[in-house]
Amino acid sequence: MKRKLPSVSWKHTSMALLLSGSLTIVSPLTPVSLAATEGVYIAGQSYFTLDQAALSTSTLQFSVVLHNRESRAIDFNAYGVRVTDDSGRSYTARLSEKKSAVVLPGQDQRFRFYSDIIPGMTAAQLKVEIFRWDSSQSDFMKHLGRLSVASVVQEGQAAVPEEIMNLHTVDSALANDAAVAYRLGQSVRVVEDGKWYLYTQLSVKNIGSASVKLPASLQVRLKGADGLKYSASFADGRDQTFFPNQSGIVTLKTAVSKDLSEKGLGLEFYYMNQSEEVSLSTMDISSSLRTARLGDTLDYARQLEGEHLTVKAEKATYSKQADGIHVQTVVTVSNEGDSIASVPSLLATYQFGGAGASITSTDNTSRISYLSPKETASFYFNAVLPEGIDPNAVRLVIWEKSKTGSSANTAAASSSSNGTSGSGSGNASNNTSSDASDAPASTGAASTSSQAASASAAHVPVAVYLWEGASQASSMISSAPAYKLGEKLIFKDNGVVDKNLDVSLVELHVHENDDFGYKTAIGKYKITNKGTSSIALPKLQNELIDKQGKTYTGSRQSSVPELIMPGTSYVISYSYLLPNSVEDKTFALNVYDDQSVSQGKVSLGAYQVGIQEESDSDTISFYPFLVQFQNYTLGWSYSSGSYTYTLNLSMAIEHPDPVIVDSNFSKMQFDLVDGMDRVVGTQTMTFTGTDRLINGKQKISFTGLKDEQGTNGIRVKIYEVIETANGPAKRLVKELKY
């Protein structure tokens, strides 16, 4: 029998029974008013209620609650549940979870069911029927009452983004309770090889009692509002094994028309029963199609169960240069959950132009594999777009490498016929226990073979961002903060500079090379290992940028050690070739990484630095040495038709900063110059080794000068010389006249 119960919370059920002593007893199959919660009584004061019903296109999900008010346990296996409609058809109800069938005295137990129904049925047309198994009845069922679905479906609910699929129906070799619940994720439209594709992600949960794979005969297609059908395939996830009560992600891929309307789109799952199509379910996916804007934070679509990752296009800039439009987007992945989460492997494509051209960008920066709660990982995606492209019309597609190694080419055949679901059987089966890890290929004229090779079908999209609102890069020299020599350089999080290394710029000088028509800037970087073990010396890529935005790349000294010991410091020198026309005294120093990204470079930090003026003092810095030129004499002698000049030089050399130097360190070069500014003799001395410079007197000889070279105007120019990949770089530090 069925009664109406006041709408009160479960903890107040006993009071509800006292207040409803005069409830009317009605015929089991007689419709009743929905003004109060409905209950179907089974014995004494124990009863069933209906709770949490959700209706989608072809699936009804609901919970039946058994309220045991007896002094003994009740076995739910003695009862059955099925769904009926107002035309008299019935549909099998299947448990979607495994739990004990025994309900103890005074306890309430919820049992969750699902039922495949004819597409298009409304909640008002459906009832959930409760019966007791009874062999004396012709249909083995004693009908106890029906509960209205409309009374518990949320107001205004037309559909929910979840469907339950009985896999045994598709493949009879599977267990009777083999079933999955799939929930709609997001859908994105992207360009690959000049063609448009729609990707849709679904979260699939195994609600059966055994591990299962999706049957090979399961097919899927996309249906448009205009009735057109598009074959779809499993781009990722089909081959994975779904464990009981566990979820996984599958991605569907459909080739579509560029002009496909995003309204009224549905995914239909079906299989072929001999030559006849049998439709399993259809899910409306229109709500899953959305394109984010720069700055929007999205829940990461492909995170593992229990994780809470978000993705955000943090910053987007562009600059118009001679070879095209240089673009960069900084994408952050943040862990907003309470447990450690894995960092996904991402790449991106910039889509542009009406023909659907795209360029792939990768960031191979070495980064941590996991994020702790509230930690963030940054990705830098650079590209050079063709000249004339409007940056605000560009779309950025973020892709992730597949984690499941799925078959991407299992295409579903399209068909012109429509399959419909038949009515379910009249018997209900409870089945309860009586126990307590390459990317879309680049396309269009801007594509390259190397870009295409870097991508593969094993990548699936996770987000699409409109580039509208990207900012044009400002002059780096105006936006860079002022820097004082010797201060620690603060870098963005990266895999180039170890976190236990401190880096600072300690010297920056410029010297004019009149003979070669250019200037040379020399910068020295002090690197200190604060850690407890040896660390590889980073190969810092850097450049000087003038006020006009012109860049001058740094060239590192030709030889450096591989490792720096803990608790020590080392100096590395860089040289920068500058045109003689450059008069700037202030530059932007940009330290960057150009190895981790496929195009362009990622700035690790920019700083406004000033060129040091050469001092007239007798004390000159050859960092980390201080050299004081105290006095000198320059004399000559003549023998056998040639001159010999001898420089007697007194110097005081200090090493105040305990920085390690070796044979790769800069040298001191002495050039003997005649009155016509010709170099007629050269000697080089080092700060290390057996012939190194020492405190006190140095004797430096220049031999073999011809008669015409030993004239008036002889002088000695002293340089600091550094060997770089582009040859020796010289800095004039002192001139001694005869």
XYZ file of C-alpha atoms in Angstrom, residues 70-574:
505
model
C 10.664 -2.938 12.726
C 12.486 -4.723 15.544
C 14.098 -7.121 13.072
C 16.361 -6.709 10.024
C 14.747 -6.500 6.583
C 16.386 -8.132 3.544
C 15.957 -5.928 0.501
C 16.437 -8.974 -1.742
C 12.842 -9.939 -0.915
C 11.640 -6.873 -2.817
C 11.952 -5.575 -6.348
C 11.852 -2.281 -8.209
C 10.901 -1.390 -11.768
C 9.875 1.672 -13.766
C 6.519 1.991 -15.528
C 5.040 4.651 -17.780
C 1.484 5.893 -18.185
C 0.900 3.637 -21.224
C 1.534 0.495 -19.200
C 5.049 -0.326 -20.397
C 7.617 -1.385 -17.834
C 11.391 -0.980 -17.767
C 13.984 -2.982 -15.885
C 15.601 -1.152 -12.951
C 19.232 -2.058 -12.269
C 21.276 -1.270 -9.186
C 24.082 1.135 -9.999
C 26.098 0.391 -6.870
C 26.976 -2.606 -4.757
C 25.951 -2.562 -1.103
C 24.505 -4.800 1.593
C 20.834 -5.746 1.184
C 20.328 -6.067 4.944
C 18.728 -3.024 6.580
C 19.021 -3.144 10.358
C 16.204 -2.118 12.737
C 15.754 1.628 13.012
C 18.019 2.269 9.996
C 17.404 3.923 6.611
C 19.202 2.498 3.571
C 19.391 4.114 0.139
C 19.609 1.955 -3.021
C 20.507 3.643 -6.279
C 19.001 2.424 -9.564
C 18.990 3.284 -13.218
C 16.615 2.328 -16.007
C 16.847 2.682 -19.799
C 13.629 4.275 -21.078
C 12.208 5.356 -24.401
C 13.829 8.671 -25.412
C 11.602 11.664 -24.886
C 9.660 10.421 -21.869
C 8.851 13.073 -19.269
C 8.959 12.744 -15.482
C 5.178 13.115 -15.311
C 4.792 9.966 -17.429
C 6.963 7.769 -15.208
C 6.448 5.909 -11.939
C 8.727 3.729 -9.815
C 6.914 0.566 -8.731
C 7.749 -1.400 -5.559
C 6.825 -5.105 -5.345
C 7.546 -8.184 -3.256
C 8.697 -11.389 -4.886
C 5.852 -13.896 -4.562
C 5.822 -17.292 -6.314
C 2.068 -17.598 -5.771
C 1.433 -14.756 -8.197
C 1.204 -15.300 -11.947
C 4.030 -12.849 -12.598
C 5.862 -13.786 -9.348
C 5.338 -10.252 -8.044
C 3.023 -8.857 -5.386
C 2.547 -5.228 -6.351
C 2.809 -2.912 -3.337
C 2.597 0.580 -4.855
C 4.017 3.149 -7.220
C 5.908 6.380 -6.510
C 5.767 9.412 -8.769
C 9.037 10.398 -10.466
C 7.810 13.943 -11.032
C 7.554 14.486 -7.286
C 11.326 14.201 -6.751
C 12.812 15.426 -10.038
C 14.342 18.866 -9.585
C 12.138 21.701 -10.754
C 12.844 22.713 -14.343
C 15.183 19.790 -14.911
C 15.017 18.667 -18.536
C 18.222 16.652 -18.606
C 21.377 15.964 -16.635
C 24.846 15.522 -18.126
C 25.049 11.867 -17.090
C 23.844 8.657 -18.686
C 24.044 5.024 -17.583
C 24.754 2.383 -20.213
C 24.156 -1.349 -19.823
C 27.171 -2.937 -21.525
C 25.700 -6.440 -21.299
C 23.106 -5.295 -23.841
C 25.919 -4.452 -26.278
C 28.022 -7.555 -25.604
C 26.238 -10.569 -24.107
C 29.603 -12.076 -23.125
C 29.868 -9.468 -20.379
C 28.336 -9.919 -16.930
C 24.653 -9.095 -16.464
C 25.496 -6.134 -14.246
C 28.225 -4.759 -16.544
C 27.343 -1.080 -16.785
C 28.986 2.341 -16.825
C 27.778 5.823 -15.955
C 29.235 8.478 -18.215
C 29.148 12.175 -17.383
C 29.587 14.959 -19.893
C 32.798 16.957 -19.667
C 33.709 19.642 -22.174
C 33.694 19.853 -25.951
C 36.055 21.895 -28.100
C 36.311 22.610 -31.827
C 39.840 22.616 -33.210
C 41.723 22.574 -36.491
C 43.973 19.713 -37.567
C 45.507 19.355 -41.031
C 43.233 22.140 -42.228
C 40.079 20.293 -41.124
C 37.684 20.985 -38.256
C 37.116 18.438 -35.514
C 34.930 18.335 -32.430
C 36.442 16.699 -29.353
C 34.160 15.694 -26.478
C 35.386 14.386 -23.143
C 33.383 12.057 -20.936
C 34.032 10.787 -17.440
C 33.171 7.086 -17.376
C 32.519 5.270 -14.093
C 32.237 1.507 -13.797
C 29.131 0.787 -11.712
C 29.303 -2.995 -12.215
C 30.873 -5.573 -9.929
C 33.818 -6.520 -12.185
C 36.474 -4.760 -14.257
C 35.373 -3.997 -17.788
C 36.450 -2.461 -21.074
C 34.151 -0.689 -23.485
C 32.922 -3.282 -26.022
C 34.423 -3.103 -29.502
C 30.910 -3.139 -30.966
C 29.951 0.056 -29.135
C 29.652 2.876 -31.675
C 29.067 6.594 -31.387
C 28.083 9.467 -33.642
C 27.263 13.124 -33.463
C 23.782 14.299 -34.405
C 23.125 17.897 -35.384
C 19.919 19.837 -34.888
C 19.425 19.607 -38.663
C 19.320 15.803 -38.464
C 22.743 15.274 -40.038
C 24.923 12.566 -38.523
C 28.716 12.574 -38.214
C 30.801 9.474 -37.550
C 32.846 9.711 -34.354
C 35.801 7.771 -33.001
C 37.445 7.253 -29.629
C 40.462 9.530 -29.756
C 41.594 8.429 -26.324
C 40.547 6.087 -23.535
C 38.762 3.264 -25.326
C 41.332 0.598 -24.511
C 41.568 1.350 -20.808
C 40.226 -1.018 -18.168
C 37.631 0.453 -15.828
C 37.810 -0.993 -12.333
C 34.659 -1.342 -10.196
C 33.494 1.968 -8.739
C 36.388 3.775 -10.467
C 36.278 6.491 -13.136
C 38.318 7.207 -16.238
C 38.324 9.752 -19.046
C 37.475 8.987 -22.680
C 37.691 11.478 -25.520
C 35.571 11.320 -28.666
C 36.677 12.870 -31.950
C 34.336 13.836 -34.779
C 35.164 15.401 -38.136
C 32.639 18.221 -38.610
C 31.807 21.057 -40.922
C 33.389 24.406 -40.154
C 29.895 25.914 -40.085
C 28.378 23.286 -37.772
C 25.804 24.867 -35.481
C 26.624 24.387 -31.808
C 22.950 24.318 -30.855
C 21.082 21.038 -30.515
C 24.156 18.803 -30.761
C 23.804 15.307 -29.360
C 26.047 12.270 -28.922
C 24.330 8.993 -29.707
C 25.697 5.628 -28.567
C 24.437 2.598 -30.447
C 25.363 -0.875 -31.660
C 24.377 -3.114 -34.564
C 22.109 -6.087 -33.845
C 22.755 -7.965 -37.061
C 21.636 -5.389 -39.643
C 19.540 -3.325 -37.255
C 20.789 -0.337 -35.292
C 19.973 -0.313 -31.589
C 20.229 3.090 -29.956
C 21.482 2.991 -26.365
C 21.346 6.622 -25.347
C 21.621 10.163 -26.638
C 23.190 12.994 -24.683
C 22.786 16.682 -25.471
C 26.282 18.217 -25.521
C 25.463 21.797 -26.544
C 26.112 23.034 -23.009
C 29.659 21.618 -23.036
C 30.829 23.797 -25.933
C 32.434 26.965 -24.697
C 35.497 28.975 -25.560
C 37.242 30.717 -22.693
C 38.680 34.206 -22.682
C 42.119 35.227 -21.553
C 42.261 35.237 -17.771
C 39.443 32.703 -17.315
C 40.183 29.894 -14.870
C 38.818 26.511 -15.945
C 38.592 23.206 -14.133
C 41.121 20.954 -15.808
C 39.174 18.549 -17.984
C 41.490 15.525 -17.849
C 42.477 15.370 -14.210
C 42.473 12.107 -12.321
C 39.716 11.206 -9.895
C 40.294 12.964 -6.574
C 42.381 15.763 -8.102
C 41.308 19.394 -8.417
C 43.453 21.071 -11.051
C 42.649 24.333 -12.803
C 44.102 25.793 -15.995
C 44.380 29.468 -16.886
C 45.783 31.495 -19.775
C 47.529 33.871 -17.410
C 49.156 36.340 -19.788
C 49.255 36.854 -23.561
C 51.544 39.295 -25.363
C 52.620 39.943 -28.937
C 55.144 42.095 -30.755
C 55.397 42.922 -34.447
C 58.867 42.201 -35.767
C 60.548 41.887 -39.160
C 59.937 38.132 -39.469
C 56.303 38.215 -38.335
C 54.230 38.597 -35.209
C 55.879 37.083 -32.145
C 53.287 35.785 -29.674
C 53.593 34.292 -26.202
C 51.016 32.915 -23.793
C 51.771 31.999 -20.210
C 49.500 29.120 -19.137
C 49.336 28.097 -15.494
C 48.127 24.824 -14.012
C 47.230 25.112 -10.313
C 46.444 22.494 -7.701
C 43.364 23.715 -5.845
C 42.796 20.399 -4.101
C 43.910 19.025 -0.760
C 46.220 16.301 -2.098
C 49.224 16.091 -4.414
C 48.336 16.127 -8.121
C 50.374 15.157 -11.186
C 51.465 17.870 -13.624
C 50.106 17.197 -17.129
C 52.277 17.262 -20.241
C 50.974 20.169 -22.329
C 51.534 21.739 -25.719
C 49.542 24.327 -27.662
C 48.506 25.393 -31.133
C 47.781 28.907 -32.337
C 44.888 28.816 -34.807
C 44.399 31.677 -37.228
C 43.024 32.560 -40.625
C 39.751 31.594 -42.276
C 41.326 28.500 -43.858
C 42.093 26.982 -40.488
C 45.884 27.329 -40.317
C 47.714 26.575 -37.090
C 51.206 26.578 -35.587
C 52.295 24.222 -32.824
C 54.196 25.429 -29.768
C 55.876 23.258 -27.141
C 57.418 23.966 -23.747
C 59.892 21.275 -22.734
C 61.060 23.001 -19.586
C 62.265 20.606 -16.909
C 59.722 20.898 -14.117
C 58.505 18.940 -11.120
C 56.198 15.992 -11.807
C 53.717 16.750 -9.016
C 52.075 19.808 -7.487
C 51.440 20.123 -3.795
C 48.188 21.822 -2.714
C 48.100 25.493 -3.786
C 51.211 25.086 -5.991
C 51.289 26.288 -9.613
C 53.255 25.244 -12.704
C 53.747 27.660 -15.620
C 53.994 26.808 -19.319
C 55.260 29.238 -21.989
C 53.908 28.858 -25.513
C 55.678 30.958 -28.152
C 55.128 31.187 -31.894
C 55.816 33.457 -34.850
C 52.640 34.167 -36.827
C 52.645 35.423 -40.421
C 52.641 39.169 -40.947
C 49.160 40.635 -41.288
C 47.459 38.271 -38.820
C 45.207 40.036 -36.313
C 46.351 38.744 -32.907
C 42.880 39.379 -31.447
C 41.408 36.874 -33.920
C 43.752 34.058 -32.872
C 42.606 31.056 -30.821
C 44.922 29.158 -28.488
C 44.208 25.438 -28.106
C 45.862 23.681 -25.166
C 46.514 19.966 -25.658
C 47.610 17.161 -23.372
C 49.485 14.037 -24.258
C 47.327 10.935 -23.813
C 47.725 9.113 -20.486
C 46.043 5.896 -21.521
C 47.620 4.924 -24.840
C 44.267 4.426 -26.490
C 43.348 3.544 -30.014
C 42.666 6.742 -31.864
C 41.459 5.208 -35.091
C 38.456 3.145 -33.971
C 35.933 4.905 -36.126
C 32.230 4.478 -35.684
C 30.289 3.915 -38.874
C 27.478 6.332 -39.589
C 24.003 5.177 -40.517
C 20.890 6.826 -41.869
C 18.433 4.818 -39.778
C 17.338 5.690 -36.266
C 17.415 3.051 -33.495
C 14.934 3.180 -30.641
C 14.899 1.543 -27.257
C 12.339 -1.121 -26.606
C 10.505 -1.480 -23.334
C 12.248 -3.176 -20.452
C 11.232 -6.477 -18.966
C 8.870 -6.735 -16.068
C 11.379 -8.407 -13.770
C 13.752 -6.391 -11.619
C 17.197 -7.652 -10.675
C 18.576 -6.207 -7.449
C 21.897 -8.105 -7.311
C 22.553 -7.116 -3.703
C 24.473 -8.999 -1.050
C 22.973 -10.399 2.140
C 26.189 -9.593 4.049
C 26.240 -6.675 6.407
C 50.615 10.484 -20.776
C 52.437 14.652 -29.659
C 50.096 17.070 -30.893
C 47.877 17.990 -33.665
C 49.912 18.572 -36.762
C 50.580 22.186 -37.727
C 48.753 23.279 -40.825
C 48.625 26.127 -43.275
C 51.412 28.065 -44.958
C 53.066 28.757 -41.634
C 53.469 25.072 -40.807
C 56.793 23.260 -40.884
C 57.644 19.617 -41.040
C 59.361 19.789 -37.680
C 56.239 21.229 -36.130
C 54.130 18.490 -37.632
C 56.503 15.862 -36.354
C 56.200 17.206 -32.834
C 52.481 16.489 -32.746
C 50.519 13.284 -33.025
C 47.074 11.813 -32.693
C 48.014 10.839 -29.124
C 47.190 14.373 -27.991
C 43.753 15.575 -27.001
C 42.577 19.161 -26.384
C 41.765 20.350 -22.882
C 40.898 24.037 -23.382
C 40.416 26.699 -26.056
C 41.105 30.363 -25.384
C 40.185 33.354 -27.512
C 43.201 35.623 -27.815
C 41.045 38.723 -27.844
C 42.524 41.283 -25.468
C 46.171 40.192 -25.767
C 48.526 43.072 -24.989
C 51.265 44.358 -27.219
C 54.639 43.904 -25.564
C 55.994 47.167 -24.183
C 59.611 48.249 -24.415
C 61.492 45.903 -22.110
C 63.893 48.616 -21.020
C 61.052 50.791 -19.751
C 59.266 47.979 -17.944
C 62.325 46.323 -16.398
C 63.119 47.208 -12.758
C 66.396 48.987 -11.962
C 69.216 46.663 -10.991
C 72.259 47.280 -8.839
C 75.413 45.339 -9.656
C 76.028 42.537 -7.200
C 72.375 41.997 -6.259
C 70.805 38.574 -6.664
C 68.968 38.164 -9.975
C 65.414 36.978 -9.285
C 64.279 34.482 -11.930
C 60.856 33.102 -12.668
C 60.306 29.458 -11.746
C 62.128 27.406 -14.356
C 64.228 24.327 -14.921
C 67.260 26.267 -16.203
C 68.646 27.628 -12.933
C 68.710 25.293 -9.946
C 66.935 26.718 -6.889
C 70.140 26.286 -4.866
C 72.090 28.610 -7.154
C 72.311 32.374 -6.645
C 73.229 34.405 -9.720
C 74.300 38.054 -9.789
C 75.814 40.400 -12.359
C 78.982 41.862 -10.849
C 80.544 43.798 -13.770
C 79.399 45.339 -17.057
C 81.884 47.343 -19.143
C 81.971 48.532 -22.751
C 85.107 48.976 -24.873
C 85.475 50.397 -28.380
C 87.369 48.256 -30.869
C 88.406 50.886 -33.396
C 90.093 48.398 -35.690
C 86.941 46.290 -36.121
C 84.164 48.897 -36.208
C 82.212 47.665 -33.189
C 82.133 47.884 -29.422
C 82.356 45.029 -26.943
C 80.385 44.905 -23.719
C 81.674 42.440 -21.146
C 79.515 41.207 -18.289
C 80.586 38.939 -15.452
C 78.126 36.739 -13.575
C 78.840 35.370 -10.129
C 77.186 31.995 -9.447
C 77.050 30.636 -5.892
C 76.068 27.106 -4.873
C 74.085 27.278 -1.610
C 73.242 23.580 -1.672
C 74.926 20.527 -0.196
C 75.996 18.819 -3.424
C 77.626 19.742 -6.714
C 75.321 21.331 -9.295
C 75.726 21.702 -13.043
C 76.563 25.250 -14.071
C 73.573 26.674 -15.971
C 74.015 27.887 -19.515
C 72.405 31.279 -19.054
C 71.088 32.699 -22.305
C 70.957 36.476 -22.117
C 70.908 39.621 -24.193
C 71.171 43.381 -23.898
C 68.268 45.399 -25.317
C 68.608 49.098 -26.150
C 65.949 51.810 -26.131
C 65.015 51.087 -29.761
C 64.283 47.457 -28.904
C 67.381 46.115 -30.678
C 68.892 43.063 -29.042
C 72.534 42.056 -28.642
C 73.008 38.416 -27.678
C 75.545 37.460 -25.044
C 78.362 35.061 -25.932
C 79.636 32.970 -23.024
C 83.337 32.408 -22.397
C 84.476 29.455 -24.439
C 85.359 27.114 -21.594
C 83.701 26.603 -18.201
C 83.646 23.705 -15.722
C 80.636 21.406 -15.753
C 79.934 21.492 -12.017
C 80.113 23.974 -9.176
C 80.919 22.573 -5.748
C 78.680 23.238 -2.724
C 79.523 26.346 -0.726
C 81.590 27.903 -3.526
C 81.213 30.658 -6.119
C 82.302 30.828 -9.750
C 82.488 33.646 -12.285
C 81.346 33.291 -15.907
C 81.915 36.082 -18.434
C 79.752 37.036 -21.393
